[in-house]
Short mmCIF file of C-alpha atoms in Angstrom, two decimals:
data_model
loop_
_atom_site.label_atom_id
_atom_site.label_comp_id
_atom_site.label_asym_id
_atom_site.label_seq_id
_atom_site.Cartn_x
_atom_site.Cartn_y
_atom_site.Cartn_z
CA UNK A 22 -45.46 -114.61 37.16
CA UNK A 23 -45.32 -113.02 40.56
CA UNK A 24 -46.89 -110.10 43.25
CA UNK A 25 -45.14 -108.88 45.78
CA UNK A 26 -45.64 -107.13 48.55
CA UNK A 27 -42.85 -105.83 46.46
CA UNK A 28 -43.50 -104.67 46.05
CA UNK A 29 -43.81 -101.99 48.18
CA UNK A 30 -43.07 -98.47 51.24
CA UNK A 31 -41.86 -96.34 53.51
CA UNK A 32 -42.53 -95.70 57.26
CA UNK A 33 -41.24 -92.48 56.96
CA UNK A 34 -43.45 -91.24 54.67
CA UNK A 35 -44.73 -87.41 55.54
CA UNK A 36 -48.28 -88.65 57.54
CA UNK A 37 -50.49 -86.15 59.46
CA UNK A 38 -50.07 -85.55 63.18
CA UNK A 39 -53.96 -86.86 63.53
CA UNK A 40 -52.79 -89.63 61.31
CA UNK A 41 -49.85 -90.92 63.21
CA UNK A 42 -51.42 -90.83 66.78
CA UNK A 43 -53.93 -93.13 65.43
CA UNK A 44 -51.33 -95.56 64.41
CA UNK A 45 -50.03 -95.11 67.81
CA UNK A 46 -52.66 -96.02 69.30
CA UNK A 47 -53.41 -98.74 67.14
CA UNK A 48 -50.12 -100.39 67.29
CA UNK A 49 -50.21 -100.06 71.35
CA UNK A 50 -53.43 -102.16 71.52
CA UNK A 51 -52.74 -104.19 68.43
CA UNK A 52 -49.76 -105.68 70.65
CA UNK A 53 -49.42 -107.19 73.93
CA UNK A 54 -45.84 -107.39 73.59
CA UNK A 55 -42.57 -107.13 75.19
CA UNK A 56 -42.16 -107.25 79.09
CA UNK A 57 -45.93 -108.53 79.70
CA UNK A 58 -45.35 -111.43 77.66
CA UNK A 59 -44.74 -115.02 79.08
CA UNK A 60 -41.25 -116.40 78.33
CA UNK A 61 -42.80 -118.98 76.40
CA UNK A 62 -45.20 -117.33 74.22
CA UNK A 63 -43.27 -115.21 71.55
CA UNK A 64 -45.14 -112.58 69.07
CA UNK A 65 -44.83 -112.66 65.50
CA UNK A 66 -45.74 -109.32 63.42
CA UNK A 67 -46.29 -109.81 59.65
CA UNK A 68 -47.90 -107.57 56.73
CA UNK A 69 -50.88 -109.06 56.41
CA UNK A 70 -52.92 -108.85 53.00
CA UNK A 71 -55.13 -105.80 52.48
CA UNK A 72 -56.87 -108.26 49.94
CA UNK A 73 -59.20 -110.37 52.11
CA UNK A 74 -59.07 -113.19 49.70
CA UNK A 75 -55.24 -113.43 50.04
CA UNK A 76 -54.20 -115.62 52.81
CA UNK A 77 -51.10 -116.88 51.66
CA UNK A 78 -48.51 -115.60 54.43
CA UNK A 79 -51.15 -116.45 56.82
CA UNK A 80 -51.40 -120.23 55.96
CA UNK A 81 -47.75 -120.63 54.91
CA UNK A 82 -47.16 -119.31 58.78
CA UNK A 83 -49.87 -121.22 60.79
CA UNK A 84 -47.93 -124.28 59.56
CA UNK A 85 -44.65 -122.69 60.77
CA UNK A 86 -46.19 -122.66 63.92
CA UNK A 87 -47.70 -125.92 64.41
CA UNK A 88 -43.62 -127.26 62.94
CA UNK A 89 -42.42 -125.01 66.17
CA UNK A 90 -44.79 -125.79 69.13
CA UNK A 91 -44.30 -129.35 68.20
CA UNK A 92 -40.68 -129.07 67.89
CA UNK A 93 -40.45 -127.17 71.55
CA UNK A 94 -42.80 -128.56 73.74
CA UNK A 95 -44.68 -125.82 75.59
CA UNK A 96 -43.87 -122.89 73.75
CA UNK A 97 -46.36 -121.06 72.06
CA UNK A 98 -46.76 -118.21 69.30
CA UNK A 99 -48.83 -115.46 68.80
CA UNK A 100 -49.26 -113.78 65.60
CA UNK A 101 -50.08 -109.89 65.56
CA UNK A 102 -50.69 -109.71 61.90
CA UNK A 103 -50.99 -105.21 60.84
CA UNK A 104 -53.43 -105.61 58.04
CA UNK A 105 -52.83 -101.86 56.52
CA UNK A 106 -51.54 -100.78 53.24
CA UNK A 107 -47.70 -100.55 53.04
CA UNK A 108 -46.93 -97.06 54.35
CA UNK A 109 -49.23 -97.14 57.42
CA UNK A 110 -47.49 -101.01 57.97
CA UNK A 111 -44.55 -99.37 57.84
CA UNK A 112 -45.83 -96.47 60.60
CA UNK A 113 -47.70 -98.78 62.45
CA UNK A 114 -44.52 -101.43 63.17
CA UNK A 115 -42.08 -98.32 63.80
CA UNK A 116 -44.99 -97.54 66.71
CA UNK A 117 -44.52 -100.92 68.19
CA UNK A 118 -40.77 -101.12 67.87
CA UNK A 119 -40.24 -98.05 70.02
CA UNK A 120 -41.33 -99.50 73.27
CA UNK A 121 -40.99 -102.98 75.49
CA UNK A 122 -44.48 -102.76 76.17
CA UNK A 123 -45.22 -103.42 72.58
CA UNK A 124 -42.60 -104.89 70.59
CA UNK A 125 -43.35 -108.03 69.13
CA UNK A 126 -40.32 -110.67 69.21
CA UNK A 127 -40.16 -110.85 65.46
CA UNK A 128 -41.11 -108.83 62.50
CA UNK A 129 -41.45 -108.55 58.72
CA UNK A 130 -39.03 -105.85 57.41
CA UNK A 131 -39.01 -104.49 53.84
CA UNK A 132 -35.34 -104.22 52.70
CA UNK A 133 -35.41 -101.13 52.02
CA UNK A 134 -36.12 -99.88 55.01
CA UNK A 135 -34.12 -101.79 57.33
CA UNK A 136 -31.37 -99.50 57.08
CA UNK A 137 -33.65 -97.06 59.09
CA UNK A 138 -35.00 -99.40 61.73
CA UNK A 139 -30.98 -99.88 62.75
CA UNK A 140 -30.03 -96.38 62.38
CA UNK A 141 -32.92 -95.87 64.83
CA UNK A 142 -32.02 -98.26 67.05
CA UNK A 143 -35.32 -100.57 66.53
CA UNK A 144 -33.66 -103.63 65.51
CA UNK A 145 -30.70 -106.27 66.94
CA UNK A 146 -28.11 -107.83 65.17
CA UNK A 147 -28.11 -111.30 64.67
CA UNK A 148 -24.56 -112.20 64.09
CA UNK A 149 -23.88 -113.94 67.19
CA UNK A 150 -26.77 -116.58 66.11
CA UNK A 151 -25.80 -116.70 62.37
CA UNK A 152 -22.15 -117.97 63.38
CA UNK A 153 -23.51 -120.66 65.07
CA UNK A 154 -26.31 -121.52 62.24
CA UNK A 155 -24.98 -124.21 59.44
CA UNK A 156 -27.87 -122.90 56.93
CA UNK A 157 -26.61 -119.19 56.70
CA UNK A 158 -23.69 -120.25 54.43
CA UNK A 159 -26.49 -121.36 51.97
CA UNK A 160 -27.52 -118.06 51.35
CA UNK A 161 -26.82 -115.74 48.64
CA UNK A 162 -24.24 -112.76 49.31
CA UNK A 163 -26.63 -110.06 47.82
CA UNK A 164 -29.35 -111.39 50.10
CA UNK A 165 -27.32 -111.18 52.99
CA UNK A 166 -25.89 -107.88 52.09
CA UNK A 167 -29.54 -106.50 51.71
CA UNK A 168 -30.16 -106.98 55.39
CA UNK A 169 -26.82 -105.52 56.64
CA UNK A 170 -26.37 -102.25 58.03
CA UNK A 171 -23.67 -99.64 57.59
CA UNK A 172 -21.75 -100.77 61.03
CA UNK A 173 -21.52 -104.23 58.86
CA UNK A 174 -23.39 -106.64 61.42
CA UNK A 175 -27.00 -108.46 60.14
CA UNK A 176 -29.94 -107.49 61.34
CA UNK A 177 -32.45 -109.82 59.17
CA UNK A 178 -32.88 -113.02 57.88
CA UNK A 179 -34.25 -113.09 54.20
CA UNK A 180 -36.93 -114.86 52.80
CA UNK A 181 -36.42 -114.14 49.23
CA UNK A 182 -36.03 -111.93 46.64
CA UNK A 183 -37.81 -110.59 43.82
CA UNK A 184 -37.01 -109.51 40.26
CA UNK A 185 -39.01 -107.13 37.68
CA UNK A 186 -40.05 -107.17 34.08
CA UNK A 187 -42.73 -107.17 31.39
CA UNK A 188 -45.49 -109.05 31.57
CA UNK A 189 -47.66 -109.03 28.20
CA UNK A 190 -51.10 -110.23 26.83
CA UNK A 191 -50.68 -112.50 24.01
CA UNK A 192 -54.25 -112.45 23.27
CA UNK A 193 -54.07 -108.64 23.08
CA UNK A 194 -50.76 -108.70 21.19
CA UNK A 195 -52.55 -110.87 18.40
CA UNK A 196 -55.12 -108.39 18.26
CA UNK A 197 -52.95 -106.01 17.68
CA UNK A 198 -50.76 -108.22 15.30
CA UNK A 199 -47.63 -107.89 17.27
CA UNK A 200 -45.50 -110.88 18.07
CA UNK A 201 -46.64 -113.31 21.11
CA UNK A 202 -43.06 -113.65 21.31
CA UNK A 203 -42.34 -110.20 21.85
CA UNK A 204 -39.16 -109.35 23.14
CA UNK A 205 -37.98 -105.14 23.03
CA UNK A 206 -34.77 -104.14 22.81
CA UNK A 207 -35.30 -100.08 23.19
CA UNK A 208 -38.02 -97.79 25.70
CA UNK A 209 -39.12 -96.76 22.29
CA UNK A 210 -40.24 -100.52 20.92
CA UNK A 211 -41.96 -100.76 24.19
CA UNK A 212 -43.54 -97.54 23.49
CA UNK A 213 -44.30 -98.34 19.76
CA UNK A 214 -45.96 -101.52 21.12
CA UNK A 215 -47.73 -99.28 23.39
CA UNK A 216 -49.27 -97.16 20.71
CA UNK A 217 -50.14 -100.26 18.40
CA UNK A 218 -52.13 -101.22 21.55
CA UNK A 219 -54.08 -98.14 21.41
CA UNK A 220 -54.38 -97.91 18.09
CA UNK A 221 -55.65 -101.34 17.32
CA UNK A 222 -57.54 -102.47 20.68
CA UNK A 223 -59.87 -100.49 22.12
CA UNK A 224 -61.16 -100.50 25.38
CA UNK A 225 -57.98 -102.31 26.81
CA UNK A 226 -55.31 -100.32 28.88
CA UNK A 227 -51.90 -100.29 26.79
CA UNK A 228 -49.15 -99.99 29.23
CA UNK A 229 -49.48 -99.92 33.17
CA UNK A 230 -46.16 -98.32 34.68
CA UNK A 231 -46.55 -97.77 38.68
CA UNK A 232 -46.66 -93.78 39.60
CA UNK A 233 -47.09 -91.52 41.52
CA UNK A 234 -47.34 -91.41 45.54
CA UNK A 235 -50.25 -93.55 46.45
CA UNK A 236 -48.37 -96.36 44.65
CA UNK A 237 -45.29 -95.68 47.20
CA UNK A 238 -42.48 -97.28 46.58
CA UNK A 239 -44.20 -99.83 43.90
CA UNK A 240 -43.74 -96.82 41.88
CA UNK A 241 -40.24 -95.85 42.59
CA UNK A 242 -38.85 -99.29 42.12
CA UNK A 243 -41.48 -100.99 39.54
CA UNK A 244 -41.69 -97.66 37.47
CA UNK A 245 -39.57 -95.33 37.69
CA UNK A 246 -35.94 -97.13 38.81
CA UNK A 247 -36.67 -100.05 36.67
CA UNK A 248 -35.81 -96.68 33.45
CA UNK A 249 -33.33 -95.16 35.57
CA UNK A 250 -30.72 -98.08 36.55
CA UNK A 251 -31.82 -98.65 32.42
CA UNK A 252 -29.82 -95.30 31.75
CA UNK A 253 -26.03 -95.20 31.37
CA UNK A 254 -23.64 -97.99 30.56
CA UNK A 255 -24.54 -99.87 33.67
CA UNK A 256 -21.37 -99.30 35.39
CA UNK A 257 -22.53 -97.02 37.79
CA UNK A 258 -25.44 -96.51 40.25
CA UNK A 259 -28.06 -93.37 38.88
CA UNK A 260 -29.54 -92.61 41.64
CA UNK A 261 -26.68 -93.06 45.05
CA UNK A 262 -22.64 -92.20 44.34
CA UNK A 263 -20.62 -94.56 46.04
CA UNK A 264 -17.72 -92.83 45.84
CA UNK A 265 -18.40 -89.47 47.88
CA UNK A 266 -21.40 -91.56 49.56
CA UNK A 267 -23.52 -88.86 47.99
CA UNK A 268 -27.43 -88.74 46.15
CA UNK A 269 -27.16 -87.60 42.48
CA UNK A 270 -29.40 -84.80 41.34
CA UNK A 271 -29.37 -82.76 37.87
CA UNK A 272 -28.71 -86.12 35.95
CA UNK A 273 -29.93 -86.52 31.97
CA UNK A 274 -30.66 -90.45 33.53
CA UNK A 275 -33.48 -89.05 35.38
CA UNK A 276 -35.24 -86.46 33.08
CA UNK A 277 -35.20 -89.06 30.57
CA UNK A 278 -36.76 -91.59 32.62
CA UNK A 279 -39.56 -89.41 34.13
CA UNK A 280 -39.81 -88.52 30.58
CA UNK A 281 -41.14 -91.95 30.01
CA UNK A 282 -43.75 -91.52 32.64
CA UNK A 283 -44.81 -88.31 30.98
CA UNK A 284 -45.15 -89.97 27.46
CA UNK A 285 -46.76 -92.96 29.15
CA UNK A 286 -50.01 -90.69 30.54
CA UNK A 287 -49.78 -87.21 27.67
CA UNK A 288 -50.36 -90.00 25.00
CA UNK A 289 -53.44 -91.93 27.29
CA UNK A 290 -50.86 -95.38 26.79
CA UNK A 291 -51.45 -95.81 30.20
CA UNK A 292 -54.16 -96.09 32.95
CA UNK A 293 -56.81 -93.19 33.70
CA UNK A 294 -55.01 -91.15 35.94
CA UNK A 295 -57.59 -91.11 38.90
CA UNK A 296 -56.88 -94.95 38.34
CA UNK A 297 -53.28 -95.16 38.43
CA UNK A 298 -52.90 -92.92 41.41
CA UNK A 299 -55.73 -95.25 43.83
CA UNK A 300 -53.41 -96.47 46.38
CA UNK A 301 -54.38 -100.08 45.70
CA UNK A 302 -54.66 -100.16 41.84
CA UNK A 303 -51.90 -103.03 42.22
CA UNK A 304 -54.60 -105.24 43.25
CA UNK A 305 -57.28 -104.37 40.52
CA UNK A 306 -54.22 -104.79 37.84
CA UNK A 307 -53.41 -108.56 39.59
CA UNK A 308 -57.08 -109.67 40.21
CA UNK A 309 -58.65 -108.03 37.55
CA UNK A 310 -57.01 -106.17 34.36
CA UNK A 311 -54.45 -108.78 33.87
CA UNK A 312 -57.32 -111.69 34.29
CA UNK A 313 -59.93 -110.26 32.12
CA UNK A 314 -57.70 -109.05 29.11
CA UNK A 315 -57.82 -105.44 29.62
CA UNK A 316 -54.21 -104.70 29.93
CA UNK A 317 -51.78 -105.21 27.07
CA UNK A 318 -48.55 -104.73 28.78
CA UNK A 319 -47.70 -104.28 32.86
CA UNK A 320 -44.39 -103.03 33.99
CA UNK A 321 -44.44 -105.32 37.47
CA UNK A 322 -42.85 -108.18 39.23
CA UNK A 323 -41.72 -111.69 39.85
CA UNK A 324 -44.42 -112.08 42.17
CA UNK A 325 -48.11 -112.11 40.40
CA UNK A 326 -48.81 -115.55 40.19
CA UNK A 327 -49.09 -115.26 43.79
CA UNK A 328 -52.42 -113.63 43.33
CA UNK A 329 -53.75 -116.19 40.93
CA UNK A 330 -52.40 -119.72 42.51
CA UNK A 331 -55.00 -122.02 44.20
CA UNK A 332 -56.65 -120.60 47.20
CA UNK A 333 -55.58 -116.72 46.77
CA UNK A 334 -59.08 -115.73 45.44
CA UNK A 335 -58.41 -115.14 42.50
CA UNK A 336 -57.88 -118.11 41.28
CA UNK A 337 -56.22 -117.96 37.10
CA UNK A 338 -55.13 -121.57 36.16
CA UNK A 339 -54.94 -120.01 32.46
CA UNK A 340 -52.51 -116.96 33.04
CA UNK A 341 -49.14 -118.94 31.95
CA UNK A 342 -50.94 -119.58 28.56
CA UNK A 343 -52.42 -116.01 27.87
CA UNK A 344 -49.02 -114.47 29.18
CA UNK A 345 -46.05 -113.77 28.09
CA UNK A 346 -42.88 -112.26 29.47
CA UNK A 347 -39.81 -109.90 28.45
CA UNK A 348 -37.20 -108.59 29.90
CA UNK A 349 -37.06 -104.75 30.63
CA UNK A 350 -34.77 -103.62 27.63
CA UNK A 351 -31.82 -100.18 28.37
CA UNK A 352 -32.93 -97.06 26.90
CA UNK A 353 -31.00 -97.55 23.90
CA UNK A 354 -30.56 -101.42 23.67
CA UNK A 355 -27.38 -100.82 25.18
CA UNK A 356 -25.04 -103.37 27.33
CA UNK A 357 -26.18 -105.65 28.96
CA UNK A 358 -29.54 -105.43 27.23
CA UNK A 359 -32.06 -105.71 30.08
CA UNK A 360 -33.10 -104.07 33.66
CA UNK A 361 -34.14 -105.49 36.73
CA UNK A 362 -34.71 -104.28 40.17
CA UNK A 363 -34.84 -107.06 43.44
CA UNK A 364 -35.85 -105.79 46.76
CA UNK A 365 -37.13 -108.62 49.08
CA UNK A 366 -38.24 -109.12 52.82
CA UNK A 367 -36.67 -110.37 55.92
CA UNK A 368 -37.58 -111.51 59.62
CA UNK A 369 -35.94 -109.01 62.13
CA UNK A 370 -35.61 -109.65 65.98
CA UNK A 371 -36.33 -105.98 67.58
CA UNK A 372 -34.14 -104.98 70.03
CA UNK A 373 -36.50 -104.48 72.96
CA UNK A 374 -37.67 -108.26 71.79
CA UNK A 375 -38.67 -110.15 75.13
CA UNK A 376 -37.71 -113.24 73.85
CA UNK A 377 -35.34 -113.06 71.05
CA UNK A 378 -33.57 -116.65 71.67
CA UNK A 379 -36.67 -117.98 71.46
CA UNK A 380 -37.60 -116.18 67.98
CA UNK A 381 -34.52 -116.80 66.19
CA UNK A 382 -35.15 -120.57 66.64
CA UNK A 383 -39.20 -119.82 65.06
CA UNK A 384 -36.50 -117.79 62.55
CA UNK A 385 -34.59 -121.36 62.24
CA UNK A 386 -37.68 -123.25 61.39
CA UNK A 387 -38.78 -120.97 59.09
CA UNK A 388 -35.47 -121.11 56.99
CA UNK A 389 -34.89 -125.35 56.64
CA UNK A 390 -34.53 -125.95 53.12
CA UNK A 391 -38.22 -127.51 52.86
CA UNK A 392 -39.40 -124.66 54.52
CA UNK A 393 -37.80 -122.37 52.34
CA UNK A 394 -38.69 -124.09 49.42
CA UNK A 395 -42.58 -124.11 50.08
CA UNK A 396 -42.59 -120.65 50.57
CA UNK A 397 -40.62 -119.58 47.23
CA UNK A 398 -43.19 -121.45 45.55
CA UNK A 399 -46.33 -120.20 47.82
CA UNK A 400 -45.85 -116.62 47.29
CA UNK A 401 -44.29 -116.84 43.79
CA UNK A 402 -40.70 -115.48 45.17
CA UNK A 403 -36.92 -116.06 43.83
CA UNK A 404 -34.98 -117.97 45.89
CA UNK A 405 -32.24 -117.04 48.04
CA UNK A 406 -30.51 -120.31 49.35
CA UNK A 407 -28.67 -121.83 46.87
CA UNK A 408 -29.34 -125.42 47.36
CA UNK A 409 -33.17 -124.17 46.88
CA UNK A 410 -32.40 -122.42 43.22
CA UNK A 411 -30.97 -125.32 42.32
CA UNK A 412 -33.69 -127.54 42.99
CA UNK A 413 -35.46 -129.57 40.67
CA UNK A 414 -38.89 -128.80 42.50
CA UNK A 415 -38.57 -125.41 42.92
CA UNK A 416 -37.71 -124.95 39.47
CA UNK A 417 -40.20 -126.56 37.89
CA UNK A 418 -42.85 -125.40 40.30
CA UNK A 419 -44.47 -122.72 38.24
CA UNK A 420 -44.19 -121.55 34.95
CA UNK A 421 -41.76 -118.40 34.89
CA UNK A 422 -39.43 -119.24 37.85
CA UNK A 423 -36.81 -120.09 35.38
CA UNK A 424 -37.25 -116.51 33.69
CA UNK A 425 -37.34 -114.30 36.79
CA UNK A 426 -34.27 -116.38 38.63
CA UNK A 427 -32.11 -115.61 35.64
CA UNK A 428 -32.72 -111.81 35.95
CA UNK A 429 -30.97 -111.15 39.18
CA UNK A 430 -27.82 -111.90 36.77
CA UNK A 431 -28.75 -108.57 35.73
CA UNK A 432 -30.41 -106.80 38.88
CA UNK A 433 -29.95 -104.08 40.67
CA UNK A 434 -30.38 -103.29 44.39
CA UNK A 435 -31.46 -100.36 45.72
CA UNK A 436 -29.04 -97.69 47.95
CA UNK A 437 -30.97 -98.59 50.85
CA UNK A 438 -29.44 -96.05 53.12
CA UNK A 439 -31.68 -94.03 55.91
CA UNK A 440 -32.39 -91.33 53.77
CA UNK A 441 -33.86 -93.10 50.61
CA UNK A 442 -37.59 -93.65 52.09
CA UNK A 443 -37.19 -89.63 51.80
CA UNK A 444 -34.96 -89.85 48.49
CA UNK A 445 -38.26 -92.43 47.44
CA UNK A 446 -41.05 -89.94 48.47
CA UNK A 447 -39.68 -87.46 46.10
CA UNK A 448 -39.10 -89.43 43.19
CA UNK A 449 -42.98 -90.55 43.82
CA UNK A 450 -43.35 -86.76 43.82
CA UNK A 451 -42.18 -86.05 40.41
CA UNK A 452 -43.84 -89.13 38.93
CA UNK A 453 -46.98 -87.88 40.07
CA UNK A 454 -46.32 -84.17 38.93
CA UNK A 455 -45.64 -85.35 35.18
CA UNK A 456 -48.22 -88.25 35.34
CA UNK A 457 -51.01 -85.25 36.03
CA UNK A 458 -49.50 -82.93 33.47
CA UNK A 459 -48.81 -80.24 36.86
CA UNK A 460 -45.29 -80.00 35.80
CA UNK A 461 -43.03 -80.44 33.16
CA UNK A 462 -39.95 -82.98 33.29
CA UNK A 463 -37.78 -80.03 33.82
CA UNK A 464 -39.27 -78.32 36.76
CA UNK A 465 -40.61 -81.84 38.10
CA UNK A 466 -36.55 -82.54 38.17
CA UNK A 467 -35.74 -79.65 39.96
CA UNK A 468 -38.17 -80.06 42.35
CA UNK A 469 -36.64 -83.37 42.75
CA UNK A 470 -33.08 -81.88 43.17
CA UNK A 471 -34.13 -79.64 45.62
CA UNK A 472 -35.84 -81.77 47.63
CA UNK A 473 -33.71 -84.24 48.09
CA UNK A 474 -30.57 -82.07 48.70
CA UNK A 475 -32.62 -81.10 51.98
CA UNK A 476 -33.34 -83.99 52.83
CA UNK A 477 -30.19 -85.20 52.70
CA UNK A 478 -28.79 -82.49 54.39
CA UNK A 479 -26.66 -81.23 51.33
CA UNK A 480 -25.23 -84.32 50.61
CA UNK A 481 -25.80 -84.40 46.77
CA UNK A 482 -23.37 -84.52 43.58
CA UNK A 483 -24.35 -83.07 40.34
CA UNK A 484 -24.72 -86.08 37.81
#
């Protein structure tokens, strides 16, 4: 059903020198910003769609607006929409956060890297307007937790969640004369599936799994961690320790699951490689692989339908017919039976805002429960206010909803701490190593292990 914006990410991605003083200087002129602005105009920065036909966030919020100026008389907003693939979003808004001149008085934050944005000091806590805001109690406690930092204060509002899973081609599949009901338990039935694919269609792509470091975090979280937190009995965390607040390394969990990426590109199940590592493959899977019948089976998210819904350009009334979905099965079939990742998005007041009163009541507007509830259903997300979930039109607004609500029984978050964007870059890093045949799983794992205990600073545990 869905595509998110998930999906992907991370601002602190290695970027040139050249690179990152152009984003400097982009984000300094793409923003008027803080102490120029007029107390009554505040400036709202948002990812905005790399695909040109996508305009979703951009409608959904130009309604937001006209709600607000009517609601306060006088006041105006400004978007400063960064139209840039995730990483250089993430660069460009850390430019603009840095400085009064340019902040904006509200931004779009990727949960997973909030953690760094208040560790750096970018972002303000919003506690002392959430105690005096009715609505907060309606949201979920993983939602809220995902915009927390470590000193325990809230430092974004979220406007969803996502969840992950299988999405399959039952035209393909009846090709192939597998089951249109198709439901693995085991990697290896989705492998076996994989092959039959191969085997019995020709000319369509088997298996899409996320890799490599172009893909950015869409491959950490929709490949490789949706295997990994699939490891294990499920009672502990594979990638973070809790317990000594330290990242595992030298863990079975995570040869076996790069493993799976191996076996995924050695045996051609997957992609061309030149393919899967373009940095915006996502969008040729949503607006054209998955459309025209030439993928069998995509490892992705809650979010697709997004792409194909009235208006987005590429417009698929058919898709809930043609596909089908499964949940991501354990390694083994073991307890509890499926895998699911949720990240999700929220609206963050920097702290060198000019007006941050001002855009924690745009915030307000944003979040009624009408509000809320068009923009689930707009961008294909899973809600996060409970008197949303449970309503009748936002669970009967698209085919799917149902099936992607009822995974975050059985999600996983990830350990958003400051150092995972790093943690992320080299799990990316050994994807891509095994996805090109460079390395083997072994040595791909130790170069994980060794990267990530320095950039961590030593603060690793052997799994």
């Amino acid at each position: 059903m869905p595509v998110r914006l998930t999906a992907a990410h991370s601002h602190r991605l290695p970027l040139s020198l050249l690179l990152t003083a152009a984003l400097a200087a982009t984000a300094l002129t793409a923003c008027g910003g803080g102490s120029g602005s007029s107390p009554d105009t505040i400036k709202v920065s948002y990812k905005q769609s790399t695909d040109n036909s996508v305009k979703v966030m951009d409608t959904y919020l130009a309604g937001i607006k006209k709600q607000f100026e009517h609601k306060y008389p006088g006041k105006k907003v400004e978007f400063v929409p960064i139209k840039a693939p995730d990483s250089e979003y993430y660069t460009k808004l850390q430019q603009m956060l840095r400085s009064p001149r340019t902040a904006p008085d509200l931004v779009y934050e990727d949960t997973f890297l909030i953690n760094s944005d208040i560790t750096s000091g970018y972002l303000k806590p919003l506690d002392p307007y959430l105690a005096k805001w009715p609505d907060w109690g309606q949201f979920i406690d993983t939602a809220k937790a995902a915009a927390k930092g470590q000193d325990g204060k809230t430092y974004g509002v979220p406007d969803g969640t996502d969840t992950r899973g299988l999405w399959f081609d039952k035209r393909v599949f009846g090709k192939a004369g597998l089951p249109t009901d198709w439901q693995p338990r085991t990697w290896d039935d989705v492998l076996a599936a994989a092959r039959t694919i191969k085997r019995k269609v020709p000319g369509v792509i088997p298996l899409n799994v996320y890799t490599g470091k172009p893909a950015g975090e869409r491959a950490t979280m929709q490949g490789f961690e949706m295997l990994l937190y699939g490891t294990g009995d499920g009672t502990r965390d594979p990638l973070y320790d809790s317990g000594s607040k330290k990242w595992i390394t030298g863990s079975q969990a995570f040869k076996d699951s790069l493993g799976f990426v191996e076996t995924v590109y050695k045996e051609k199940l997957g992609p061309d490689v030149s393919d899967a590592l373009d940095p915006n493959f996502n969008t040729t899977v949503n607006g054209e692989l998955l459309p025209q019948g030439k993928l069998g089976i995509a490892l992705d998210g809650s979010w697709l339908p997004y792409a194909w819904l009235p208006g987005s350009g590429h417009e698929w009334p058919d898709w809930s017919r043609r596909l089908g979905l499964a949940a991501m099965p354990t390694q083994h079939g073991q307890a509890p039976g499926k895998v699911s990742m949720s990240g999700g998005w929220t609206w963050s007041i920097p702290a060198k805002a000019a007006n941050p009163d001002l855009a924690f009541d745009f915030v307000r507007t944003m979040q009624t429960k009408d509000n809320a509830r068009k923009w689930y259903i707009a961008n294909s997300g899973i809600a996060v206010r409970e008197d949303v979930a449970a309503d009748p039109k936002y669970v009967g607004a698209q085919p799917g909803i149902k099936f992607f609500t009822d995974l975050v029984a059985s999600t996983h978050y990830r350990p958003a701490y400051p150092a995972y964007p790093k943690v992320s870059t080299a799990v990316q890093e050994a994807m891509e190593a095994v996805t090109t045949g460079d390395l083997s799983v072994a040595k791909a794992a130790g170069e994980y292990d060794a990267t990530v205990e320095d950039v961590t600073g030593g603060q690793v545990v052997r799994g």
